[in-house]
GROMACS .gro file of C-alpha atoms in nm:
model
  232
    1MET     CA    1   0.053   2.422   2.995
    2ALA     CA    2  -0.137   2.457   2.714
    3GLU     CA    3  -0.337   2.828   2.677
    4ILE     CA    4  -0.762   2.938   2.680
    5MET     CA    5  -0.810   3.031   2.341
    6SER     CA    6  -1.180   3.118   2.498
    7ASN     CA    7  -1.411   2.995   2.802
    8ILE     CA    8  -1.787   3.109   2.698
    9GLN     CA    9  -2.090   3.022   2.914
   10VAL     CA   10  -2.368   2.830   2.763
   11SER     CA   11  -2.635   2.782   2.995
   12PRO     CA   12  -2.588   2.921   3.358
   13GLY     CA   13  -2.344   2.714   3.547
   14VAL     CA   14  -2.265   2.539   3.220
   15PHE     CA   15  -1.973   2.666   2.992
   16ARG     CA   16  -1.718   2.577   2.729
   17MET     CA   17  -1.408   2.568   2.675
   18LYS     CA   18  -1.167   2.587   2.386
   19ILE     CA   19  -0.808   2.523   2.435
   20ALA     CA   20  -0.494   2.606   2.130
   21GLY     CA   21  -0.334   2.266   2.053
   22ASN     CA   22  -0.284   1.993   1.874
   23TYR     CA   23  -0.382   1.657   2.055
   24GLU     CA   24  -0.539   1.349   2.043
   25GLY     CA   25  -0.863   1.148   2.124
   26ARG     CA   26  -1.121   0.864   2.019
   27MET     CA   27  -1.513   0.983   2.098
   28GLY     CA   28  -1.608   0.959   2.492
   29GLN     CA   29  -1.249   0.986   2.561
   30PHE     CA   30  -1.130   1.213   2.750
   31TYR     CA   31  -0.883   1.434   2.932
   32MET     CA   32  -0.689   1.463   3.331
   33LEU     CA   33  -0.738   1.932   3.374
   34ARG     CA   34  -0.586   2.112   3.634
   35SER     CA   35  -0.521   2.500   3.685
   36SER     CA   36  -0.196   2.655   3.729
   37GLY     CA   37  -0.274   2.762   4.090
   38MET     CA   38  -0.164   2.466   4.407
   39GLU     CA   39  -0.530   2.440   4.479
   40PRO     CA   40  -0.713   2.245   4.402
   41LEU     CA   41  -0.440   1.919   4.391
   42LEU     CA   42  -0.711   1.711   4.214
   43SER     CA   43  -0.689   1.712   3.857
   44ARG     CA   44  -1.098   1.659   3.710
   45PRO     CA   45  -1.187   1.450   3.419
   46LEU     CA   46  -1.353   1.615   3.128
   47SER     CA   47  -1.431   1.440   2.862
   48ILE     CA   48  -1.388   1.543   2.479
   49PHE     CA   49  -1.688   1.794   2.357
   50ASP     CA   50  -1.544   1.834   2.006
   51LEU     CA   51  -1.157   1.796   1.843
   52GLN     CA   52  -0.990   2.032   1.567
   53GLU     CA   53  -0.698   2.045   1.418
   54HIS     CA   54  -0.563   2.342   1.634
   55TYR     CA   55  -0.799   2.262   1.932
   56ILE     CA   56  -0.982   2.027   2.177
   57GLU     CA   57  -1.306   2.166   2.388
   58PHE     CA   58  -1.457   2.082   2.667
   59LEU     CA   59  -1.839   2.125   2.742
   60TYR     CA   60  -1.845   2.104   3.205
   61GLN     CA   61  -2.023   2.184   3.503
   62VAL     CA   62  -1.966   2.425   3.789
   63VAL     CA   63  -2.050   2.167   4.082
   64GLY     CA   64  -1.722   2.192   4.255
   65LYS     CA   65  -1.429   2.396   4.349
   66GLY     CA   66  -1.223   2.258   4.108
   67THR     CA   67  -1.473   2.363   3.811
   68HIS     CA   68  -1.566   2.712   4.041
   69LEU     CA   69  -1.223   2.760   3.909
   70PHE     CA   70  -1.222   2.720   3.572
   71ALA     CA   71  -1.542   2.943   3.507
   72GLY     CA   72  -1.330   3.256   3.626
   73LEU     CA   73  -1.013   3.144   3.358
   74LYS     CA   74  -1.028   3.355   3.021
   75ARG     CA   75  -0.911   3.391   2.698
   76GLY     CA   76  -0.473   3.402   2.741
   77ASP     CA   77  -0.485   3.210   3.068
   78SER     CA   78  -0.405   2.803   3.142
   79LEU     CA   79  -0.359   2.476   3.223
   80ASN     CA   80  -0.251   2.185   3.241
   81LEU     CA   81  -0.387   1.887   3.032
   82LEU     CA   82  -0.318   1.492   3.099
   83GLY     CA   83  -0.501   1.281   2.801
   84PRO     CA   84  -0.620   1.098   2.628
   85LEU     CA   85  -0.749   0.877   2.804
   86GLY     CA   86  -1.002   0.571   2.880
   87ASN     CA   87  -1.140   0.388   2.677
   88GLY     CA   88  -1.415   0.529   2.480
   89PHE     CA   89  -1.719   0.434   2.259
   90PRO     CA   90  -1.613   0.222   1.976
   91ASP     CA   91  -1.576   0.270   1.621
   92ILE     CA   92  -1.915   0.096   1.448
   93GLN     CA   93  -2.158   0.045   1.168
   94GLY     CA   94  -2.496   0.032   1.186
   95ARG     CA   95  -2.774   0.204   1.318
   96VAL     CA   96  -2.694   0.434   1.604
   97ALA     CA   97  -2.826   0.702   1.849
   98LEU     CA   98  -2.659   0.888   2.082
   99VAL     CA   99  -2.877   0.932   2.464
  100GLY     CA  100  -2.715   1.231   2.680
  101GLY     CA  101  -2.931   1.388   3.032
  102GLY     CA  102  -2.753   1.670   3.131
  103ILE     CA  103  -2.421   1.788   3.144
  104GLY     CA  104  -2.384   1.431   2.920
  105THR     CA  105  -2.412   1.529   2.669
  106ALA     CA  106  -2.093   1.611   2.632
  107PRO     CA  107  -1.925   1.407   2.517
  108LEU     CA  108  -2.159   1.273   2.220
  109TYR     CA  109  -2.134   1.601   2.023
  110TYR     CA  110  -1.787   1.497   1.946
  111SER     CA  111  -1.950   1.135   1.854
  112ALA     CA  112  -2.224   1.226   1.702
  113ARG     CA  113  -1.957   1.395   1.458
  114GLN     CA  114  -1.830   1.069   1.387
  115LEU     CA  115  -2.098   0.924   1.317
  116SER     CA  116  -2.288   1.125   1.085
  117ASP     CA  117  -2.616   0.913   1.051
  118ALA     CA  118  -2.625   0.887   1.422
  119HIS     CA  119  -2.959   1.010   1.566
  120VAL     CA  120  -2.957   1.240   1.869
  121TYR     CA  121  -3.128   1.210   2.167
  122LEU     CA  122  -3.087   1.505   2.425
  123GLY     CA  123  -3.250   1.512   2.768
  124PHE     CA  124  -3.252   1.873   3.004
  125ARG     CA  125  -3.407   1.916   3.351
  126GLU     CA  126  -3.511   2.230   3.281
  127GLU     CA  127  -3.269   2.458   3.048
  128THR     CA  128  -3.120   2.385   2.688
  129TYR     CA  129  -2.814   2.379   2.551
  130LEU     CA  130  -2.608   2.401   2.215
  131VAL     CA  131  -2.903   2.204   2.077
  132ARG     CA  132  -2.856   2.407   1.744
  133GLU     CA  133  -2.515   2.282   1.743
  134PHE     CA  134  -2.633   1.952   1.706
  135GLY     CA  135  -2.920   2.012   1.526
  136ALA     CA  136  -2.595   2.138   1.240
  137ILE     CA  137  -2.366   1.767   1.280
  138SER     CA  138  -2.718   1.545   1.319
  139SER     CA  139  -3.035   1.460   1.046
  140GLN     CA  140  -3.235   1.374   1.395
  141VAL     CA  141  -3.236   1.570   1.747
  142HIS     CA  142  -3.453   1.481   1.991
  143VAL     CA  143  -3.529   1.691   2.248
  144LYS     CA  144  -3.678   1.702   2.605
  145VAL     CA  145  -3.691   1.933   2.935
  146GLY     CA  146  -3.825   1.795   3.263
  147GLY     CA  147  -3.896   1.361   3.222
  148SER     CA  148  -3.720   1.098   3.112
  149ILE     CA  149  -3.556   1.125   2.758
  150LEU     CA  150  -3.482   0.740   2.746
  151ASP     CA  151  -3.868   0.780   2.695
  152ASP     CA  152  -3.815   0.852   2.306
  153VAL     CA  153  -3.565   0.629   2.171
  154ASP     CA  154  -3.716   0.324   2.013
  155PHE     CA  155  -3.421   0.091   2.110
  156ASP     CA  156  -3.505  -0.161   1.866
  157ALA     CA  157  -3.416   0.055   1.575
  158TYR     CA  158  -3.126   0.050   1.625
  159ASP     CA  159  -2.802  -0.132   1.641
  160HIS     CA  160  -2.608   0.061   1.868
  161ILE     CA  161  -2.754   0.264   2.188
  162PHE     CA  162  -2.487   0.514   2.355
  163VAL     CA  163  -2.596   0.640   2.635
  164CYS     CA  164  -2.426   0.910   2.844
  165GLY     CA  165  -2.607   1.055   3.214
  166PRO     CA  166  -2.660   1.048   3.558
  167THR     CA  167  -2.628   0.683   3.723
  168GLY     CA  168  -2.974   0.716   3.741
  169MET     CA  169  -3.082   0.763   3.348
  170LEU     CA  170  -2.819   0.403   3.248
  171LYS     CA  171  -3.008   0.221   3.579
  172ALA     CA  172  -3.331   0.267   3.308
  173ALA     CA  173  -3.131   0.234   3.021
  174LYS     CA  174  -2.982  -0.156   3.143
  175LEU     CA  175  -3.343  -0.182   3.269
  176ARG     CA  176  -3.521  -0.144   2.903
  177GLU     CA  177  -3.235  -0.377   2.784
  178ALA     CA  178  -3.341  -0.625   3.039
  179GLU     CA  179  -3.647  -0.581   2.971
  180GLN     CA  180  -3.713  -0.590   2.607
  181GLY     CA  181  -3.482  -0.809   2.536
  182TYR     CA  182  -3.273  -0.543   2.334
  183SER     CA  183  -3.060  -0.758   2.136
  184GLY     CA  184  -2.792  -0.479   1.997
  185ASN     CA  185  -2.537  -0.272   2.181
  186LEU     CA  186  -2.592  -0.070   2.463
  187TYR     CA  187  -2.298   0.154   2.536
  188VAL     CA  188  -2.330   0.337   2.879
  189SER     CA  189  -2.064   0.567   3.030
  190VAL     CA  190  -2.059   0.627   3.307
  191GLU     CA  191  -1.952   0.947   3.569
  192ASN     CA  192  -1.782   0.799   3.843
  193LYS     CA  193  -1.539   1.079   4.026
  194MET     CA  194  -1.172   1.034   3.989
  195ALA     CA  195  -0.863   1.156   4.108
  196CYS     CA  196  -0.551   1.020   3.945
  197GLY     CA  197  -0.724   0.942   3.541
  198ILE     CA  198  -0.450   0.634   3.517
  199GLY     CA  199  -0.601   0.385   3.744
  200ALA     CA  200  -0.410   0.450   4.006
  201CYS     CA  201  -0.614   0.558   4.371
  202LEU     CA  202  -0.903   0.305   4.297
  203VAL     CA  203  -1.152   0.601   4.327
  204CYS     CA  204  -1.328   0.557   4.081
  205ARG     CA  205  -1.442   0.144   4.095
  206VAL     CA  206  -1.715   0.030   3.944
  207LYS     CA  207  -1.878  -0.276   4.048
  208ALA     CA  208  -1.948  -0.662   3.750
  209PRO     CA  209  -2.151  -0.856   3.782
  210GLY     CA  210  -2.092  -1.165   3.924
  211GLY     CA  211  -1.827  -1.008   4.165
  212GLY     CA  212  -1.485  -0.818   4.129
  213THR     CA  213  -1.472  -0.437   4.014
  214LYS     CA  214  -1.298  -0.225   3.688
  215ARG     CA  215  -1.195   0.106   3.722
  216ALA     CA  216  -1.420   0.369   3.491
  217CYS     CA  217  -1.029   0.580   3.451
  218VAL     CA  218  -0.880   0.228   3.229
  219GLU     CA  219  -1.121  -0.015   3.154
  220GLY     CA  220  -1.405   0.253   3.137
  221PRO     CA  221  -1.559   0.531   3.165
  222VAL     CA  222  -1.742   0.362   2.814
  223PHE     CA  223  -1.864   0.015   2.953
  224LEU     CA  224  -2.084  -0.245   2.697
  225ALA     CA  225  -2.397  -0.144   2.978
  226LYS     CA  226  -2.418  -0.573   3.042
  227GLU     CA  227  -2.011  -0.556   3.184
  228VAL     CA  228  -2.124  -0.330   3.501
  229ASP     CA  229  -2.318  -0.333   3.764
  230LEU     CA  230  -2.440  -0.015   3.899
  231ASP     CA  231  -2.682  -0.102   4.151
  232ASP     CA  232  -2.599   0.036   4.457
   0.00000   0.00000   0.00000
């Protein structure tokens, strides 16, 4: 069990939770979290928002019973953690854009801290959050409320593009890659539902081009865009 240091609401329905302890993890990886009670039975996958020597942080949106319980936790309460899990963003060199939509911005903060020269693009449907924090670690932070933040990204200006957000946003990024003939590396982090987080239940499967599937929790959640088929 791990002790919660803080659990702060940063926007309606969006919380930033800090948990004490020594943890590991690469940008884009995630942990499975579960509150100490009997319900809900399954853990919830949350990507690493930040990682420091004596704590780990998660940014999450209340969308169901599990995250609703998380929102009610306070300093001194405890959680079960399993991780780090999954295949995160690669360690790369070159010009990098980090593009996030909504709660998909969560794994990009830790990524921006690892890639100090990366440009950050944040898209929100209505209300922004944590923009100041991103501005403190990145020389360029672009923000859009409403519309698609992808419209503000010049793909050809970057060697690598990391995108995390709703499936529609990931599809739009893949379409831009194809239509534009983008020659760099486009990575997408999928937000598929997960039950076990270790590749056993296959709930999180994503289609592969040409047939077959990949497990988002083991082979992902980060994939080269060309490695996955996001169409229904």
